[in-house]
Tab-separated table of C-alpha atoms in Angstrom:
chain	number	residue	atom	x	y	z
H	1372	MET	CA	80.428	43.376	4.606
H	1373	ARG	CA	76.951	43.834	3.391
H	1374	GLY	CA	75.814	45.610	6.519
H	1375	LEU	CA	79.041	47.870	6.390
H	1376	SER	CA	78.194	48.907	2.881
H	1377	ILE	CA	74.486	49.769	3.818
H	1378	THR	CA	75.748	51.835	6.731
H	1379	ARG	CA	78.098	53.728	4.410
H	1380	GLN	CA	75.350	54.412	1.943
H	1381	LEU	CA	73.035	55.697	4.639
H	1382	ARG	CA	75.899	57.899	6.041
H	1383	ASN	CA	76.627	59.208	2.515
H	1384	ARG	CA	72.988	59.951	1.832
H	1385	LEU	CA	72.511	61.651	5.203
H	1386	HIS	CA	75.527	63.845	4.564
H	1387	SER	CA	74.125	64.696	1.022
H	1388	THR	CA	70.830	65.423	2.416
H	1389	TRP	CA	72.454	67.947	5.016
H	1390	MET	CA	74.330	69.666	2.341
H	1391	TRP	CA	71.232	69.985	0.178
H	1392	ILE	CA	69.233	71.565	3.100
H	1393	ALA	CA	72.213	73.922	3.627
H	1394	LEU	CA	72.361	74.906	0.066
H	1395	VAL	CA	68.474	75.559	-0.225
H	1396	LEU	CA	68.595	77.549	3.121
H	1397	VAL	CA	71.352	79.870	1.579
H	1398	ILE	CA	69.332	80.279	-1.629
H	1399	ILE	CA	66.014	81.047	0.188
H	1400	LEU	CA	67.467	83.194	2.951
H	1401	PRO	CA	67.229	86.500	1.121
H	1402	PHE	CA	63.867	85.877	-0.132
H	1403	LEU	CA	62.757	85.155	3.345
H	1404	ILE	CA	64.229	88.308	4.802
H	1405	GLY	CA	62.640	90.247	1.916
H	1406	ILE	CA	59.092	88.787	2.461
H	1407	GLY	CA	59.504	89.401	6.276
H	1408	LEU	CA	60.332	93.083	5.880
H	1409	PHE	CA	57.668	93.479	3.086
H	1410	LEU	CA	54.841	91.970	5.365
H	1411	LYS	CA	55.899	94.108	8.227
H	1412	SER	CA	56.050	97.264	6.049
H	1413	ARG	CA	52.699	96.702	4.201
H	1414	LEU	CA	50.777	98.617	6.754
H	1415	ILE	CA	52.087	101.970	5.661
H	1416	LEU	CA	51.854	100.980	2.111
H	1417	GLN	CA	48.144	100.632	2.391
H	1418	ASP	CA	47.902	104.261	3.610
H	1419	VAL	CA	50.611	106.068	1.621
H	1420	SER	CA	51.584	105.472	-2.121
H	1421	LEU	CA	55.176	104.020	-2.626
H	1422	TRP	CA	56.008	106.897	-4.830
H	1423	GLU	CA	55.250	109.443	-2.232
H	1424	LEU	CA	57.199	107.427	0.337
H	1425	LEU	CA	60.301	107.189	-1.921
H	1426	PHE	CA	60.217	110.650	-3.407
H	1427	SER	CA	58.890	112.875	-0.686
H	1428	SER	CA	61.264	115.085	1.353
H	1429	GLN	CA	59.016	115.522	4.415
H	1430	TRP	CA	59.878	113.453	7.357
H	1431	LYS	CA	57.476	114.218	10.108
H	1432	PRO	CA	56.505	111.084	11.824
H	1433	LEU	CA	54.162	112.848	14.387
H	1434	SER	CA	52.197	114.072	11.304
H	1435	GLY	CA	52.232	110.794	9.587
H	1436	LYS	CA	54.629	112.003	6.982
H	1437	PHE	CA	57.267	109.487	6.075
H	1438	GLY	CA	59.243	110.651	3.097
H	1439	PHE	CA	62.508	108.665	2.491
H	1440	PHE	CA	64.041	110.745	-0.201
H	1441	PRO	CA	66.526	112.654	1.915
H	1442	PHE	CA	67.739	109.297	3.382
H	1443	ILE	CA	68.053	107.702	-0.006
H	1444	VAL	CA	70.006	110.605	-1.407
H	1445	SER	CA	72.324	110.601	1.651
H	1446	SER	CA	72.843	106.901	1.370
H	1447	LEU	CA	73.779	107.391	-2.421
H	1448	TRP	CA	76.071	110.200	-1.709
H	1449	VAL	CA	78.212	108.363	0.980
H	1450	THR	CA	78.166	105.266	-1.027
H	1451	ILE	CA	79.302	106.636	-4.326
H	1452	LEU	CA	81.890	109.040	-2.603
H	1453	SER	CA	83.370	105.983	-0.771
H	1454	LEU	CA	83.754	103.956	-3.931
H	1455	LEU	CA	85.429	106.936	-5.607
H	1456	ILE	CA	87.917	107.277	-2.917
H	1457	ALA	CA	88.581	103.564	-2.289
H	1458	GLY	CA	88.457	102.500	-5.963
H	1459	PRO	CA	91.575	103.849	-7.304
H	1460	ILE	CA	93.465	103.197	-4.067
H	1461	CYS	CA	92.519	99.543	-4.196
H	1462	LEU	CA	93.127	98.987	-7.974
H	1463	LEU	CA	96.657	100.712	-7.947
H	1464	THR	CA	97.550	98.931	-4.830
H	1465	ALA	CA	96.499	95.432	-6.080
H	1466	ILE	CA	98.396	96.116	-9.345
H	1467	HIS	CA	101.548	97.180	-7.504
H	1468	LEU	CA	101.479	94.180	-4.967
H	1469	THR	CA	100.855	91.657	-7.661
H	1470	GLN	CA	102.910	92.927	-10.506
H	1471	TYR	CA	105.793	95.106	-9.125
H	1472	ALA	CA	106.310	94.323	-5.353
H	1473	ASP	CA	108.584	91.489	-4.110
H	1474	ASN	CA	106.761	88.599	-2.554
H	1475	TRP	CA	107.764	89.564	0.963
H	1476	VAL	CA	105.888	92.748	0.649
H	1477	LEU	CA	102.727	90.837	-0.348
H	1478	LYS	CA	103.363	88.525	2.750
H	1479	ILE	CA	103.410	91.423	4.985
H	1480	MET	CA	100.214	93.006	3.523
H	1481	HIS	CA	98.122	90.078	3.800
H	1482	PRO	CA	97.873	90.056	7.616
H	1483	VAL	CA	97.516	93.861	7.554
H	1484	ILE	CA	94.699	93.746	5.283
H	1485	ASP	CA	93.101	90.990	7.289
H	1486	ILE	CA	93.578	93.136	10.489
H	1487	LEU	CA	91.836	96.071	8.896
H	1488	ALA	CA	88.956	93.659	7.732
H	1489	GLY	CA	88.495	92.471	11.141
H	1490	ILE	CA	88.424	95.883	13.008
H	1491	PRO	CA	84.788	96.378	14.303
H	1492	SER	CA	82.854	99.170	12.454
H	1493	VAL	CA	82.285	101.027	15.697
H	1494	ILE	CA	86.140	101.466	15.976
H	1495	TYR	CA	85.995	103.092	12.506
H	1496	GLY	CA	83.385	105.349	13.797
H	1497	VAL	CA	85.357	106.499	16.837
H	1498	TRP	CA	88.494	107.091	14.536
H	1499	GLY	CA	86.255	109.064	12.273
H	1500	THR	CA	84.820	111.314	15.048
H	1501	LEU	CA	88.265	111.902	16.490
H	1502	VAL	CA	90.402	112.474	13.294
H	1503	ILE	CA	88.277	112.827	10.164
H	1504	VAL	CA	85.542	115.108	11.595
H	1505	PRO	CA	88.011	117.629	12.988
H	1506	LEU	CA	90.248	117.252	9.864
H	1507	ILE	CA	87.469	118.449	7.761
H	1508	SER	CA	86.221	121.164	9.909
H	1509	ASN	CA	89.559	122.582	10.605
H	1510	HIS	CA	91.545	121.991	7.401
H	1511	ILE	CA	89.782	120.665	4.383
H	1512	ALA	CA	86.552	122.748	4.430
H	1513	PRO	CA	88.440	126.109	4.879
H	1514	LEU	CA	90.288	125.246	1.648
H	1515	PHE	CA	87.001	125.539	-0.054
H	1516	ASN	CA	85.853	128.673	1.792
H	1517	THR	CA	83.201	126.514	3.632
H	1518	GLU	CA	82.272	126.331	7.306
H	1519	THR	CA	81.189	122.980	8.677
H	1520	SER	CA	80.984	120.975	11.840
H	1521	GLY	CA	82.955	118.165	10.144
H	1522	TYR	CA	79.838	115.727	10.576
H	1523	SER	CA	79.166	115.530	6.992
H	1524	ILE	CA	78.817	113.454	3.796
H	1525	LEU	CA	82.501	113.613	3.143
H	1526	ALA	CA	83.309	112.225	6.756
H	1527	GLY	CA	81.001	109.349	6.062
H	1528	GLY	CA	82.578	108.732	2.605
H	1529	ILE	CA	85.994	108.730	3.922
H	1530	VAL	CA	85.267	106.410	6.888
H	1531	LEU	CA	83.304	104.073	4.550
H	1532	ALA	CA	86.246	104.095	1.995
H	1533	VAL	CA	88.765	102.985	4.694
H	1534	MET	CA	86.189	100.232	5.779
H	1535	ILE	CA	85.669	98.787	2.368
H	1536	ILE	CA	89.463	98.979	1.257
H	1537	PRO	CA	90.556	95.594	2.763
H	1538	PHE	CA	87.518	93.692	1.334
H	1539	VAL	CA	88.026	95.114	-2.204
H	1540	LEU	CA	91.716	94.829	-2.067
H	1541	ASN	CA	91.662	91.210	-0.888
H	1542	ILE	CA	89.418	90.209	-3.905
H	1543	LEU	CA	91.440	92.386	-6.402
H	1544	ILE	CA	94.747	90.736	-5.349
H	1545	GLU	CA	93.427	87.381	-5.960
H	1546	VAL	CA	91.807	88.334	-9.236
H	1547	PHE	CA	95.127	89.522	-10.557
H	1548	ARG	CA	96.860	86.450	-9.397
H	1549	THR	CA	94.657	84.237	-11.485
H	1550	VAL	CA	95.836	85.888	-14.697
H	1551	PRO	CA	97.847	83.287	-16.585
H	1552	ILE	CA	101.523	83.757	-16.578
H	1553	GLU	CA	101.676	82.622	-20.063
H	1554	LEU	CA	99.620	85.624	-21.277
H	1555	THR	CA	102.249	88.020	-19.594
H	1556	GLU	CA	105.202	86.163	-21.040
H	1557	ALA	CA	103.540	86.236	-24.641
H	1558	SER	CA	102.783	90.059	-24.164
H	1559	LEU	CA	106.360	90.754	-23.058
H	1560	SER	CA	107.898	88.625	-25.833
H	1561	VAL	CA	106.199	90.695	-28.615
H	1562	GLY	CA	107.764	93.836	-27.204
H	1563	ALA	CA	105.075	95.281	-24.985
H	1564	SER	CA	106.164	97.259	-22.025
H	1565	LYS	CA	105.488	96.167	-18.399
H	1566	TRP	CA	102.629	98.824	-18.106
H	1567	GLN	CA	101.169	97.921	-21.518
H	1568	THR	CA	100.999	94.437	-20.529
H	1569	ILE	CA	99.189	95.243	-17.281
H	1570	LYS	CA	96.753	97.749	-19.073
H	1571	PHE	CA	95.813	95.593	-22.109
H	1572	ILE	CA	96.368	92.150	-20.596
H	1573	HIS	CA	96.019	91.905	-16.840
H	1574	ILE	CA	93.058	94.442	-16.473
H	1575	ARG	CA	91.178	93.280	-19.420
H	1576	LYS	CA	91.511	89.670	-18.349
H	1577	ALA	CA	90.616	90.642	-14.709
H	1578	PHE	CA	87.792	92.972	-15.629
H	1579	PRO	CA	84.775	90.779	-14.527
H	1580	GLY	CA	86.587	90.224	-11.094
H	1581	ILE	CA	87.331	93.873	-10.724
H	1582	ILE	CA	83.584	94.630	-11.254
H	1583	SER	CA	82.645	92.012	-8.788
H	1584	ALA	CA	84.891	93.403	-6.137
H	1585	PHE	CA	83.608	96.846	-6.608
H	1586	GLY	CA	80.064	95.695	-6.646
H	1587	LEU	CA	80.562	94.052	-3.253
H	1588	GLY	CA	82.310	97.086	-2.040
H	1589	LEU	CA	79.352	99.113	-3.143
H	1590	SER	CA	76.863	96.872	-1.456
H	1591	ARG	CA	78.891	96.931	1.861
H	1592	SER	CA	79.187	100.796	1.681
H	1593	PHE	CA	75.257	101.107	1.197
H	1594	GLY	CA	74.408	98.906	4.020
H	1595	GLU	CA	77.112	100.035	6.673
H	1596	THR	CA	75.422	101.537	9.867
H	1597	ILE	CA	77.387	102.292	12.951
H	1598	ALA	CA	80.375	104.068	11.556
H	1599	VAL	CA	78.296	106.166	9.359
H	1600	LEU	CA	75.764	107.381	11.805
H	1601	MET	CA	78.667	108.466	14.193
H	1602	VAL	CA	80.089	110.907	11.508
H	1603	VAL	CA	77.636	111.844	8.975
H	1604	GLY	CA	75.469	114.316	11.057
H	1605	ASN	CA	72.241	112.727	10.947
H	1606	VAL	CA	70.116	115.539	9.737
H	1607	ALA	CA	67.034	114.706	7.744
H	1608	LYS	CA	67.332	116.911	4.834
H	1609	ILE	CA	68.685	116.469	1.346
H	1610	PRO	CA	72.461	117.263	1.280
H	1611	ARG	CA	73.535	119.618	-1.475
H	1612	GLY	CA	77.258	119.073	-1.083
H	1613	VAL	CA	79.827	116.861	0.521
H	1614	PHE	CA	80.388	119.235	3.331
H	1615	GLU	CA	76.652	119.133	4.456
H	1616	PRO	CA	75.269	116.535	7.046
H	1617	GLY	CA	73.204	113.715	5.843
H	1618	TYR	CA	71.108	110.659	7.256
H	1619	PRO	CA	71.546	107.408	5.335
H	1620	LEU	CA	68.893	104.758	5.591
H	1621	PRO	CA	70.877	102.493	7.806
H	1622	ALA	CA	71.560	105.210	10.375
H	1623	LEU	CA	67.724	106.054	10.226
H	1624	ILE	CA	66.806	102.476	11.223
H	1625	ALA	CA	69.519	102.065	13.863
H	1626	ASN	CA	68.867	105.495	15.440
H	1627	ASN	CA	64.983	105.094	15.650
H	1628	TYR	CA	64.026	101.488	16.021
H	1629	GLY	CA	62.646	100.605	19.426
H	1630	GLU	CA	62.500	104.149	20.593
H	1631	MET	CA	59.669	105.766	18.738
H	1632	LEU	CA	57.424	102.820	17.808
H	1633	SER	CA	54.539	104.081	19.860
H	1634	ILE	CA	53.939	106.576	16.936
H	1635	PRO	CA	51.514	105.052	14.380
H	1636	LEU	CA	52.981	103.611	11.279
H	1637	TYR	CA	56.548	104.264	12.473
H	1638	ASP	CA	57.335	100.678	12.880
H	1639	SER	CA	56.044	99.950	9.514
H	1640	ALA	CA	57.944	102.892	7.961
H	1641	LEU	CA	61.294	101.795	9.377
H	1642	MET	CA	60.721	98.163	7.964
H	1643	LEU	CA	60.027	99.754	4.684
H	1644	ALA	CA	63.254	101.627	4.913
H	1645	ALA	CA	64.951	98.394	5.655
H	1646	PHE	CA	63.085	96.715	2.595
H	1647	VAL	CA	64.361	99.483	0.346
H	1648	LEU	CA	67.869	98.919	1.783
H	1649	LEU	CA	67.702	95.253	0.763
H	1650	ILE	CA	66.295	95.912	-2.643
H	1651	VAL	CA	68.985	98.391	-3.454
H	1652	VAL	CA	71.635	96.147	-2.406
H	1653	LEU	CA	70.165	93.216	-4.334
H	1654	ILE	CA	70.025	95.548	-7.472
H	1655	PHE	CA	73.689	96.474	-7.017
H	1656	ASN	CA	74.763	92.911	-6.942
H	1657	LEU	CA	72.311	91.888	-9.791
H	1658	ALA	CA	73.806	94.791	-12.023
H	1659	SER	CA	77.427	93.980	-11.260
H	1660	ARG	CA	76.489	90.096	-12.290
H	1661	VAL	CA	74.800	91.374	-15.540
H	1662	LEU	CA	77.765	93.525	-16.269
H	1663	ILE	CA	80.196	90.617	-15.702
H	1664	VAL	CA	78.255	88.259	-17.932
H	1665	ARG	CA	78.084	90.905	-20.778
H	1666	THR	CA	81.789	91.641	-20.265
H	1667	GLU	CA	82.722	87.861	-20.669
H	1668	ARG	CA	80.291	87.563	-23.665
H	1669	TYR	CA	82.074	90.223	-25.682
H	1670	ARG	CA	85.605	89.273	-24.821
């Protein structure tokens, strides 16, 4: 019996150790990635100031000019546009599915959402090229008296919006389902309408979860690569409107890494672009966490 007890203790300690190692690895992984990218990009930082790299519009690698401003602006354009399109759709759909629709509708929607989430991004890119780009070029842009090839910020925003809908919608559905039924019954019992209950009880109660869902959607939009580079045009200039082409940071890295690394500092410049991408995504996540904490504090 004593030997069996020692064996069980050793086994428990071994399992506990492995779980601690896994936990520590998950915690330090973002820092390891960030340190690696920074070390690879420090070569260009020794020659050019960070301010000039981030806010210069000149992208001429052969002349040693690496201005990331057009790429950063393009990334912000497509990211914000995708969230503006997907946000209301996800929020209203989640409210309808959890508050108005019958249970069988939600049972049907769950596998549909999972299928949408599992489709590879290159498929969304092909769909955007075949459907969204001609739609913008032939129908949407003419409504605004604009001529465009269709490869534009708007195409990137629409494709990204479709891509993040399943992720954001899945989280929102779970968030709304966690609102206690007692709160709903109490609100209805004092004479509030269904919509008033949703507006003042459900949305306010689920507000931190809503922020978290949109924060994750924002991070995914900012870092998406393949689908965006297939529809956004990839022109290294600052876009002045949604019908102009852009060139987001992920597309820059995917298009050029491995092909033009013989140019001095090019490798380091692309690593800096990846480092900036990582920092911005971390800022998005940190900002959403701060907003959640502050919201919960004042509730």
